[in-house]
């Protein structure tokens, strides 16, 4: 921990009765009872020698880990219904290895044969379009095969974004297009983005959720240079919305992540890459109509065409002040605009990106409707926004430490400076301006850069979507593991406890932020956020100064696992207490599911197997993967029957799920 932060933490009371971690706006401590803690420590000492195998988890090389989030891998979420041990039967391994080798050779021979028969794939530049516009002929998903890695949420976000903009490389995109100019990708693959959203899912949402006009749904038209909203009051019932659509009105669904699991899943991952809020709107436009007037936005926009076709026209900013604007524009008329730099028809599977400030308009083609989703990011995430938090802090510090900033202003500064005097160059004016410039230059040495970054991160945490967890992550966290009621035996079962050799890490890289404010230390997190933007106040834990090093340790070592006993705290009691609190808030995941006191096991399951069993996705030997699992192909499109079942279970918002797609890569 830095000396500066230690100094800030030194203000805290050393009272041992003070709780190490307090929940936001709650006065009661969140610690477990002393008796329970003592019991854990006692059992730990008794079992210390028998847990040698389990401790290997913290010592094993990180390169051997192959955890995968499963959000986009093969179009389905990874599960952990069964666990595998490190010890695999040698004969079985050998047999599976031979099977895999034979299968690989068959696939290779078949692929070589097909390659000889089909024409070569190519990427060609489209005429009359901006520089580096891509069209993909016979685009194959296996060109960007998903590689399972030890789960790092930012690396997963990078993999998803790589797929969204393929075949453009991420380095090429951020170097040549980001905040500079539009980018167009034509794919000739209609199903490329189909797992994001569909008209079928939209209909289901209207029928199973209470959406309100204006709040959740906009009904709009744009005819003869005039945009009109036609929102009635009250709930947006499906028949009414579709009636508007039949009459030629465009429909905008605001914040679809609130209702669509896939949209929520993708956006919550992408925000790990961009480090700021990522949002979206869905636009459904009847054939031959236009819903919105030409305008520019204050966000970086990625238009993913989902269904049908739409003609897009994009124009350069009209002047320098409209380049990367801070706020969106008013509506323009056609007479305000010159020739577009892009005039293209997007078809399903195509992508159009344009920076904030670029004017755009779009209309559906005459022969088919259009459905697209606009993914937006980087709203108010500029250097100017950062400096607006940085400079006030610098001024406050300078006034405390530098006498020059505390000296009074000249007595005559009011009669020599101001708008009325700006054309009069007097000696007093020059002195005043020179003094001002000198003080501004002095501010540089007082800039609290880290504190200002933390404030930006705090806002991001507040605005961000909560994480969308896989079943595997749930099984190794409080989200779907631990105590539960057994109605047959009339008792609580699956009593699980954190122990010194339990391996842990943060559940997401950007799920928490350690912030020092007003001589106190807070851990802001997004686990309790809703899927509605800033619906709740910022969620946080207030922590004692002694706990901060442990929080920093988890942040710095992410995505690696550390054991509880490795945390830089004085006593094992403190370590377990702090980790238990973080676990109870859902902020950490364990390396393997916590062992439970009353967890039922089969008669054939040995004590040693219980001791060293690991989650399926951790120490997975590729040679022992079941052949059926390897060749399994499932569907990942929208499935209304599955949604209807969730609705009946009164858990529509958080438990909606999808089956995997026949084209497994489309799930990304």
PDB file of N, CA and C in Angstrom, residues 598-606 610:
ATOM      1  N   UNK A 598     -23.346 -31.161   5.291  1.00  0.00           N
ATOM      2  CA  UNK A 598     -24.382 -32.168   5.095  1.00  0.00           C
ATOM      3  C   UNK A 598     -24.587 -32.510   3.638  1.00  0.00           C
ATOM      4  N   UNK A 599     -23.594 -32.255   2.821  1.00  0.00           N
ATOM      5  CA  UNK A 599     -23.725 -32.556   1.405  1.00  0.00           C
ATOM      6  C   UNK A 599     -23.702 -34.066   1.202  1.00  0.00           C
ATOM      7  N   UNK A 600     -24.744 -34.595   0.558  1.00  0.00           N
ATOM      8  CA  UNK A 600     -24.840 -36.027   0.363  1.00  0.00           C
ATOM      9  C   UNK A 600     -23.887 -36.478  -0.736  1.00  0.00           C
ATOM     10  N   UNK A 601     -23.201 -37.590  -0.497  1.00  0.00           N
ATOM     11  CA  UNK A 601     -22.283 -38.137  -1.482  1.00  0.00           C
ATOM     12  C   UNK A 601     -22.623 -39.597  -1.715  1.00  0.00           C
ATOM     13  N   UNK A 602     -22.222 -40.097  -2.857  1.00  0.00           N
ATOM     14  CA  UNK A 602     -22.490 -41.499  -3.175  1.00  0.00           C
ATOM     15  C   UNK A 602     -21.602 -42.399  -2.329  1.00  0.00           C
ATOM     16  N   UNK A 603     -22.024 -43.655  -2.154  1.00  0.00           N
ATOM     17  CA  UNK A 603     -21.289 -44.595  -1.318  1.00  0.00           C
ATOM     18  C   UNK A 603     -19.917 -44.906  -1.908  1.00  0.00           C
ATOM     19  N   UNK A 604     -19.825 -44.813  -3.232  1.00  0.00           N
ATOM     20  CA  UNK A 604     -18.567 -45.176  -3.887  1.00  0.00           C
ATOM     21  C   UNK A 604     -17.562 -44.038  -3.922  1.00  0.00           C
ATOM     22  N   UNK A 605     -17.991 -42.862  -3.443  1.00  0.00           N
ATOM     23  CA  UNK A 605     -17.107 -41.699  -3.521  1.00  0.00           C
ATOM     24  C   UNK A 605     -16.182 -41.697  -2.318  1.00  0.00           C
ATOM     25  N   UNK A 606     -14.902 -41.746  -2.555  1.00  0.00           N
ATOM     26  CA  UNK A 606     -13.932 -41.841  -1.462  1.00  0.00           C
ATOM     27  C   UNK A 606     -13.641 -40.481  -0.868  1.00  0.00           C
ATOM     28  N   UNK A 610     -13.174 -36.553  -2.589  1.00  0.00           N
ATOM     29  CA  UNK A 610     -13.809 -35.328  -2.108  1.00  0.00           C
ATOM     30  C   UNK A 610     -12.772 -34.242  -1.864  1.00  0.00           C
TER      31      UNK A 610
END
